[in-house]
Amino acid sequence: MLVLGIETTCDETSAAVVRKRMDGSGEILSNEVMSQIAEHAAYGGVVPEIAARAHVDYLDHLIRRALQRANVTLEQVEAVAASAGPGLIGGLLVGLTAGKALAWAAKKPFVAVNHLEAHALTARMTDAQAFPYIVLLVSGGHTQLLEVRGVGDYRRLGSTIDDAIGEAFDKVGKLLGLPYPGGPNVEKTAVDGDPERFALPRPMFGRKEPDFSLSGLKTAVRNEASKIAPLTRTDIADLCASFQAAVVDVIIDRTRAALRVSREAGSKPTALVVAGGVAANGAIRRALGRFCAEAGLKLVTPPPELCTDNGAMVAWVGIERLELGMTDDLTAAARPRWPLDAQVSTRHHGKA
Ligand code: KG4
Ligand code: ZN
């Protein structure tokens, strides 16, 4: 089973070739990723039009290189998979159209992939993780807790009602004058800071429903900063550390709530899988490690390059769906909004 995967939902252009191993995990033969961070940095965030144009510029080249590095031809792959959503419409159209065109030209099955499903199933590619398990997806665009019960069978336990966690990190970094993207720089700056100097809120803490809210926390950071402006280096470090400590508390509390909801419904998840760019954060990883040890869950953190957006995870969904006969026809549309728990393929219907 050998599949070509294409990813263009946000600001990473990527193409990859993945093969399924005998033990059920995936072997990544190539995973070419072109990050557009530099192109967007001047604007302090992703500019959709710039992203779409960059995907057009890079994609053909990356697909060719992915096939070359994997040492296979298009004729040798068994299917082509491309992200069809959720994401920015311009980029989705670029990747989806390229994927359909290649599938049509090579007379191969096509799989229109939900990008969230790709993050959710990555742990099966890296660790052959068995169902059911819980996924904490924390990126610049998404913050969700999901129960993964099978391919195409997902239950959204909770999600953010406003900003994504990565977005909150980026906004806090920006308002404190740190370089873009804020996330990694906030973490670096927090190392020397006092996490207890500012009493920041822990939104949603203690609620039964495993949802998140981040915008009030970000506003609280802004208010504290303006109270003591102009900021010294120590102030900035203390604000970063206090913010990160609040996020860690919120993540652990919300994950605990999700596990409770899942277990109360009779499910027996055996692992917590962390995905998305924010999963690179060491403080968050350490706290989740302690939580999982306590809760009797295995913690699965795919390597950072597979936590952020990449074509390999899309190819992997192609493999999993192709095996189940869940392919799509060439009329599959780009879906800027596509919640995972409404997962339906155009040919076969998953349990919604
Ligand atoms: O998954 P990703 O590469 O892109 C999407 O959003 O789809 O995630 C990027 C996000 C950004 O918001 C970035 O600031 C955040 O992940 N991030 C971090 C860290 N590294 C990346 N946030 C906190 N701590 C980090 N070390
Ligand atoms: Zn993503």
Short mmCIF file of C-alpha atoms and ligand atoms in Angstrom, two decimals:
data_model
loop_
_atom_site.label_atom_id
_atom_site.label_comp_id
_atom_site.label_asym_id
_atom_site.label_seq_id
_atom_site.Cartn_x
_atom_site.Cartn_y
_atom_site.Cartn_z
CA MET A 1 0.00 0.00 0.00
CA LEU A 2 1.74 3.15 -1.31
CA VAL A 3 0.01 6.55 -1.37
CA LEU A 4 0.93 10.09 -2.43
CA GLY A 5 -0.37 12.78 -0.03
CA ILE A 6 -0.77 16.52 -0.62
CA GLU A 7 -1.24 19.18 2.08
CA THR A 8 -2.12 22.85 1.40
CA THR A 9 -4.68 23.86 4.05
CA CYS A 10 -2.74 26.70 5.66
CA ASP A 11 0.85 27.96 5.37
CA GLU A 12 2.74 24.73 4.76
CA THR A 13 2.94 23.28 1.26
CA SER A 14 3.75 19.59 1.39
CA ALA A 15 3.84 16.37 -0.62
CA ALA A 16 4.77 12.93 0.71
CA VAL A 17 4.85 9.26 -0.16
CA VAL A 18 3.96 6.77 2.58
CA ARG A 19 3.84 2.99 2.59
CA LYS A 20 2.10 0.73 5.10
CA ARG A 21 4.36 -1.65 6.97
CA MET A 22 3.52 -5.24 7.92
CA ASP A 23 3.15 -4.24 11.60
CA GLY A 24 0.39 -1.77 10.67
CA SER A 25 2.41 1.43 11.04
CA GLY A 26 3.49 3.69 8.21
CA GLU A 27 6.87 4.05 6.56
CA ILE A 28 7.47 7.58 5.32
CA LEU A 29 9.41 7.29 2.08
CA SER A 30 9.44 11.06 1.59
CA ASN A 31 7.85 14.09 3.24
CA GLU A 32 8.71 17.35 1.49
CA VAL A 33 7.51 20.38 3.47
CA MET A 34 7.87 24.01 2.43
CA SER A 35 6.97 26.35 5.26
CA GLN A 36 5.86 29.84 4.30
CA ILE A 37 6.60 31.39 7.72
CA ALA A 38 9.07 33.88 6.19
CA GLU A 39 6.52 35.11 3.65
CA HIS A 40 3.93 35.85 6.35
CA ALA A 41 6.25 37.10 9.11
CA ALA A 42 6.11 40.76 8.01
CA TYR A 43 2.31 40.70 8.51
CA GLY A 44 2.38 38.96 11.90
CA GLY A 45 0.04 36.20 10.71
CA VAL A 46 -0.98 34.08 7.73
CA VAL A 47 -2.23 36.15 4.76
CA PRO A 48 -4.60 33.88 2.75
CA GLU A 49 -3.81 35.38 -0.65
CA ILE A 50 -0.05 35.10 -0.14
CA ALA A 51 -0.51 31.51 1.07
CA ALA A 52 -2.55 30.51 -1.99
CA ARG A 53 0.02 31.97 -4.39
CA ALA A 54 2.88 30.29 -2.56
CA HIS A 55 1.10 26.90 -2.80
CA VAL A 56 0.79 27.41 -6.57
CA ASP A 57 4.50 28.26 -6.80
CA TYR A 58 5.81 25.36 -4.71
CA LEU A 59 3.45 22.43 -5.06
CA ASP A 60 4.42 20.91 -8.45
CA HIS A 61 8.06 21.02 -7.48
CA LEU A 62 7.42 19.41 -4.08
CA ILE A 63 5.34 16.61 -5.60
CA ARG A 64 8.08 15.83 -8.10
CA ARG A 65 10.68 15.83 -5.33
CA ALA A 66 8.53 13.66 -3.04
CA LEU A 67 8.22 11.01 -5.77
CA GLN A 68 11.94 11.23 -6.58
CA ARG A 69 13.08 10.95 -2.94
CA ALA A 70 10.74 7.98 -2.45
CA ASN A 71 12.19 6.53 -5.64
CA VAL A 72 8.76 5.79 -7.10
CA THR A 73 6.81 6.95 -10.13
CA LEU A 74 3.23 8.19 -10.12
CA GLU A 75 2.27 4.91 -11.83
CA GLN A 76 3.55 2.97 -8.81
CA VAL A 77 1.44 4.73 -6.17
CA GLU A 78 -1.91 3.13 -5.42
CA ALA A 79 -3.86 6.31 -4.72
CA VAL A 80 -3.56 10.07 -4.45
CA ALA A 81 -4.82 11.82 -1.31
CA ALA A 82 -5.19 15.58 -0.81
CA SER A 83 -6.49 17.72 2.04
CA ALA A 84 -9.95 19.05 1.12
CA GLY A 85 -10.55 21.01 4.34
CA PRO A 86 -10.90 22.57 6.80
CA GLY A 87 -8.61 25.46 5.89
CA LEU A 88 -8.12 28.49 3.69
CA ILE A 89 -10.13 28.13 0.48
CA GLY A 90 -7.38 29.35 -1.88
CA GLY A 91 -4.85 26.82 -0.67
CA LEU A 92 -7.41 24.01 -0.53
CA LEU A 93 -8.29 24.56 -4.19
CA VAL A 94 -4.62 24.40 -5.20
CA GLY A 95 -3.90 21.11 -3.44
CA LEU A 96 -7.22 19.48 -4.19
CA THR A 97 -7.08 20.33 -7.89
CA ALA A 98 -3.50 19.08 -8.18
CA GLY A 99 -4.42 15.84 -6.40
CA LYS A 100 -7.48 15.20 -8.54
CA ALA A 101 -5.58 15.95 -11.74
CA LEU A 102 -2.81 13.50 -10.87
CA ALA A 103 -5.30 10.81 -9.84
CA TRP A 104 -7.25 11.29 -13.05
CA ALA A 105 -4.16 11.32 -15.27
CA ALA A 106 -2.70 8.21 -13.63
CA LYS A 107 -6.11 6.49 -13.34
CA LYS A 108 -5.73 6.03 -9.59
CA PRO A 109 -8.32 6.28 -6.81
CA PHE A 110 -8.58 9.67 -5.12
CA VAL A 111 -9.12 10.39 -1.42
CA ALA A 112 -10.33 13.83 -0.25
CA VAL A 113 -8.85 14.09 3.22
CA ASN A 114 -10.13 15.96 6.25
CA HIS A 115 -7.06 17.71 7.65
CA LEU A 116 -8.21 17.13 11.24
CA GLU A 117 -8.54 13.43 10.52
CA ALA A 118 -4.95 13.49 9.27
CA HIS A 119 -3.75 14.93 12.60
CA ALA A 120 -6.00 12.49 14.47
CA LEU A 121 -4.66 9.36 12.72
CA THR A 122 -0.95 10.31 12.73
CA ALA A 123 -0.41 8.23 15.88
CA ARG A 124 -1.43 5.14 13.89
CA MET A 125 1.22 5.89 11.29
CA THR A 126 3.95 6.51 13.89
CA ASP A 127 2.95 4.10 16.68
CA ALA A 128 0.35 1.74 15.16
CA GLN A 129 -1.91 3.07 17.92
CA ALA A 130 -5.07 0.98 18.39
CA PHE A 131 -8.59 2.47 18.72
CA PRO A 132 -10.07 4.02 20.80
CA TYR A 133 -7.86 6.91 21.91
CA ILE A 134 -8.16 10.60 22.71
CA VAL A 135 -6.54 13.29 20.60
CA LEU A 136 -5.64 16.73 21.90
CA LEU A 137 -5.18 18.83 18.77
CA VAL A 138 -3.54 22.16 19.58
CA SER A 139 -2.34 24.26 16.65
CA GLY A 140 -2.55 27.81 15.35
CA GLY A 141 -5.93 27.10 13.76
CA HIS A 142 -7.45 24.35 15.90
CA THR A 143 -7.99 23.45 19.53
CA GLN A 144 -10.01 20.28 19.98
CA LEU A 145 -10.34 17.19 22.09
CA LEU A 146 -11.54 14.20 20.07
CA GLU A 147 -12.29 10.60 20.73
CA VAL A 148 -11.00 8.49 17.85
CA ARG A 149 -13.05 5.29 17.65
CA GLY A 150 -12.21 4.15 14.14
CA VAL A 151 -11.43 5.49 10.69
CA GLY A 152 -14.22 7.97 9.95
CA ASP A 153 -15.63 7.49 13.45
CA TYR A 154 -14.86 10.49 15.63
CA ARG A 155 -16.55 12.14 18.53
CA ARG A 156 -15.69 15.74 19.26
CA LEU A 157 -15.51 15.99 23.04
CA GLY A 158 -14.72 19.69 23.16
CA SER A 159 -13.23 22.60 21.25
CA THR A 160 -12.42 26.27 21.66
CA ILE A 161 -15.28 28.74 21.60
CA ASP A 162 -12.97 31.56 20.47
CA ASP A 163 -9.19 31.57 19.79
CA ALA A 164 -7.06 28.50 19.17
CA ILE A 165 -4.26 27.95 21.69
CA GLY A 166 -1.50 28.54 19.13
CA GLU A 167 -3.30 31.71 18.06
CA ALA A 168 -3.35 32.87 21.71
CA PHE A 169 0.41 32.18 21.98
CA ASP A 170 0.96 34.13 18.76
CA LYS A 171 -1.17 37.09 19.88
CA VAL A 172 0.53 37.22 23.28
CA GLY A 173 3.94 37.09 21.58
CA LYS A 174 2.92 39.91 19.26
CA LEU A 175 1.58 42.16 22.01
CA LEU A 176 4.78 41.65 24.00
CA GLY A 177 6.88 42.54 20.97
CA LEU A 178 8.35 39.07 20.38
CA PRO A 179 9.15 37.85 16.83
CA TYR A 180 6.60 35.85 14.79
CA PRO A 181 5.48 33.14 15.33
CA GLY A 182 4.85 33.92 18.97
CA GLY A 183 4.48 30.34 20.29
CA PRO A 184 8.09 29.15 20.33
CA ASN A 185 9.33 32.62 21.35
CA VAL A 186 6.89 32.85 24.26
CA GLU A 187 8.14 29.46 25.46
CA LYS A 188 11.79 30.53 25.16
CA THR A 189 11.17 33.83 26.96
CA ALA A 190 9.14 32.11 29.70
CA VAL A 191 12.16 30.05 30.77
CA ASP A 192 13.59 32.95 32.80
CA GLY A 193 10.21 34.25 34.00
CA ASP A 194 8.20 33.94 37.20
CA PRO A 195 5.01 31.99 36.45
CA GLU A 196 3.36 33.25 39.63
CA ARG A 197 3.93 36.99 39.33
CA PHE A 198 0.67 37.66 37.47
CA ALA A 199 -2.60 36.09 38.61
CA LEU A 200 -4.11 35.33 35.19
CA PRO A 201 -7.51 33.67 34.70
CA ARG A 202 -7.94 29.98 33.86
CA PRO A 203 -10.99 30.21 31.54
CA MET A 204 -13.42 27.24 31.65
CA PHE A 205 -11.52 25.66 34.56
CA GLY A 206 -13.64 23.06 36.34
CA ARG A 207 -16.42 22.95 33.73
CA LYS A 208 -17.87 19.57 32.92
CA GLU A 209 -17.91 20.14 29.15
CA PRO A 210 -14.34 19.86 27.82
CA ASP A 211 -14.39 23.17 25.92
CA PHE A 212 -11.74 25.89 25.80
CA SER A 213 -11.77 29.68 25.78
CA LEU A 214 -8.56 31.64 25.25
CA SER A 215 -9.50 35.18 24.31
CA GLY A 216 -10.09 36.35 27.89
CA LEU A 217 -6.68 35.04 28.93
CA LYS A 218 -5.00 36.90 26.08
CA THR A 219 -6.89 40.10 27.06
CA ALA A 220 -5.80 39.66 30.69
CA VAL A 221 -2.17 39.52 29.53
CA ARG A 222 -2.72 42.73 27.52
CA ASN A 223 -4.28 44.47 30.56
CA GLU A 224 -1.46 43.45 32.90
CA ALA A 225 1.09 44.58 30.31
CA SER A 226 -0.50 48.00 29.85
CA LYS A 227 -0.70 48.52 33.64
CA ILE A 228 3.08 48.22 34.03
CA ALA A 229 4.23 49.64 30.67
CA PRO A 230 6.92 50.35 29.59
CA LEU A 231 7.90 46.71 29.96
CA THR A 232 11.34 45.57 31.07
CA ARG A 233 12.84 42.25 29.91
CA THR A 234 11.92 40.80 33.31
CA ASP A 235 8.31 41.96 32.93
CA ILE A 236 8.06 40.31 29.52
CA ALA A 237 9.58 37.07 30.80
CA ASP A 238 7.21 37.04 33.79
CA LEU A 239 4.18 37.71 31.57
CA CYS A 240 5.21 34.86 29.22
CA ALA A 241 5.76 32.48 32.13
CA SER A 242 2.47 33.42 33.80
CA PHE A 243 0.59 33.05 30.52
CA GLN A 244 2.14 29.68 29.75
CA ALA A 245 1.38 28.44 33.28
CA ALA A 246 -2.27 29.42 32.82
CA VAL A 247 -2.42 27.61 29.47
CA VAL A 248 -0.87 24.48 30.99
CA ASP A 249 -3.45 24.48 33.82
CA VAL A 250 -6.28 24.93 31.34
CA ILE A 251 -5.05 22.17 29.02
CA ILE A 252 -4.72 19.65 31.85
CA ASP A 253 -8.12 20.53 33.33
CA ARG A 254 -9.87 20.36 29.94
CA THR A 255 -8.17 17.08 29.03
CA ARG A 256 -9.23 15.62 32.37
CA ALA A 257 -12.81 16.70 31.63
CA ALA A 258 -12.63 15.06 28.18
CA LEU A 259 -11.39 11.79 29.64
CA ARG A 260 -14.22 11.84 32.16
CA VAL A 261 -16.84 12.45 29.44
CA SER A 262 -15.39 9.65 27.35
CA ARG A 263 -15.24 7.16 30.23
CA GLU A 264 -18.73 8.08 31.42
CA ALA A 265 -20.00 7.20 27.95
CA GLY A 266 -18.53 3.71 28.42
CA SER A 267 -15.48 4.18 26.25
CA LYS A 268 -12.06 2.88 27.30
CA PRO A 269 -9.42 5.02 25.60
CA THR A 270 -5.92 3.70 26.22
CA ALA A 271 -3.85 6.64 25.00
CA LEU A 272 -3.74 10.40 24.75
CA VAL A 273 -2.28 11.59 21.46
CA VAL A 274 -1.06 15.18 21.23
CA ALA A 275 -0.91 16.81 17.80
CA GLY A 276 -0.50 20.29 16.30
CA GLY A 277 2.30 22.84 16.46
CA VAL A 278 1.70 23.70 20.13
CA ALA A 279 2.57 20.07 21.00
CA ALA A 280 6.19 21.20 20.58
CA ASN A 281 5.88 23.15 23.85
CA GLY A 282 8.01 21.50 26.55
CA ALA A 283 6.00 22.77 29.53
CA ILE A 284 2.79 21.43 28.00
CA ARG A 285 4.40 18.09 27.15
CA ARG A 286 5.78 17.64 30.67
CA ALA A 287 2.43 18.46 32.29
CA LEU A 288 0.63 16.04 29.97
CA GLY A 289 3.19 13.37 30.84
CA ARG A 290 2.39 13.75 34.54
CA PHE A 291 -1.35 13.76 33.83
CA CYS A 292 -1.22 10.59 31.72
CA ALA A 293 0.86 8.71 34.30
CA GLU A 294 -1.79 9.58 36.88
CA ALA A 295 -4.75 8.79 34.62
CA GLY A 296 -3.39 5.46 33.38
CA LEU A 297 -3.07 6.58 29.77
CA LYS A 298 -0.20 6.13 27.38
CA LEU A 299 1.01 9.53 26.11
CA VAL A 300 1.79 9.55 22.41
CA THR A 301 3.56 12.60 21.04
CA PRO A 302 4.52 12.13 17.41
CA PRO A 303 7.84 13.79 16.46
CA PRO A 304 7.45 17.58 16.03
CA GLU A 305 7.73 17.46 12.23
CA LEU A 306 4.70 15.14 12.16
CA CYS A 307 2.76 17.22 14.71
CA THR A 308 2.81 20.26 12.43
CA ASP A 309 1.21 20.24 8.99
CA ASN A 310 2.72 17.76 6.55
CA GLY A 311 1.84 15.61 3.55
CA ALA A 312 2.74 12.30 5.21
CA MET A 313 -0.25 12.45 7.55
CA VAL A 314 -2.50 13.10 4.54
CA ALA A 315 -1.00 10.15 2.64
CA TRP A 316 -1.59 8.00 5.73
CA VAL A 317 -5.32 8.83 5.78
CA GLY A 318 -5.27 7.88 2.09
CA ILE A 319 -3.90 4.46 3.05
CA GLU A 320 -6.37 3.89 5.88
CA ARG A 321 -9.36 4.96 3.75
CA LEU A 322 -8.27 3.11 0.62
CA GLU A 323 -8.04 -0.11 2.64
CA LEU A 324 -11.66 0.35 3.68
CA GLY A 325 -12.78 1.28 0.16
CA MET A 326 -13.56 4.83 1.33
CA THR A 327 -12.45 6.73 -1.75
CA ASP A 328 -13.94 9.88 -3.28
CA ASP A 329 -14.80 10.87 -6.79
CA LEU A 330 -13.40 13.86 -8.63
CA THR A 331 -16.40 16.04 -7.75
CA ALA A 332 -15.24 16.21 -4.10
CA ALA A 333 -15.40 19.86 -3.07
CA ALA A 334 -13.04 21.97 -1.00
CA ARG A 335 -14.57 22.53 2.42
CA PRO A 336 -13.17 25.51 4.33
CA ARG A 337 -15.27 24.43 7.33
CA TRP A 338 -15.46 20.69 7.84
CA PRO A 339 -16.03 19.43 11.39
CA LEU A 340 -14.60 15.99 11.94
CA ASP A 341 -17.61 14.54 13.67
CA ALA A 342 -19.64 15.11 10.49
CA GLN A 343 -17.15 12.94 8.58
CA VAL A 344 -18.81 11.55 5.46
CA SER A 345 -17.03 10.36 2.35
CA THR A 346 -18.72 10.86 -1.02
CA ARG A 347 -18.89 7.13 -1.69
CA HIS A 348 -19.14 5.48 1.68
CA HIS A 349 -20.82 6.82 4.76
CA GLY A 350 -18.94 6.66 8.04
CA LYS A 351 -20.85 6.61 11.29
CA ALA A 352 -21.46 10.33 11.84
O1 KG4 B 1 0.26 22.97 13.50
P1 KG4 B 1 0.94 24.23 13.16
O2 KG4 B 1 2.33 24.19 12.61
O3 KG4 B 1 0.14 25.06 12.11
C1 KG4 B 1 -1.23 25.22 12.14
O4 KG4 B 1 -1.69 26.08 12.93
O5 KG4 B 1 -1.91 24.49 11.40
O6 KG4 B 1 0.92 25.11 14.47
C2 KG4 B 1 1.49 26.38 14.53
C3 KG4 B 1 1.15 26.98 15.86
C4 KG4 B 1 1.52 28.45 15.93
O7 KG4 B 1 0.46 29.14 16.53
C5 KG4 B 1 2.76 28.43 16.82
O8 KG4 B 1 2.95 29.62 17.52
C6 KG4 B 1 2.46 27.29 17.74
O9 KG4 B 1 1.88 26.31 16.92
N1 KG4 B 1 3.68 26.77 18.38
C7 KG4 B 1 3.91 26.83 19.71
C8 KG4 B 1 5.21 26.29 19.91
N2 KG4 B 1 5.71 25.94 18.68
C9 KG4 B 1 4.75 26.24 17.77
N3 KG4 B 1 3.15 27.26 20.72
C10 KG4 B 1 3.66 27.17 21.95
N4 KG4 B 1 4.91 26.69 22.23
C11 KG4 B 1 5.71 26.25 21.25
N5 KG4 B 1 6.92 25.77 21.53
ZN ZN B 2 -2.89 21.33 11.07
#
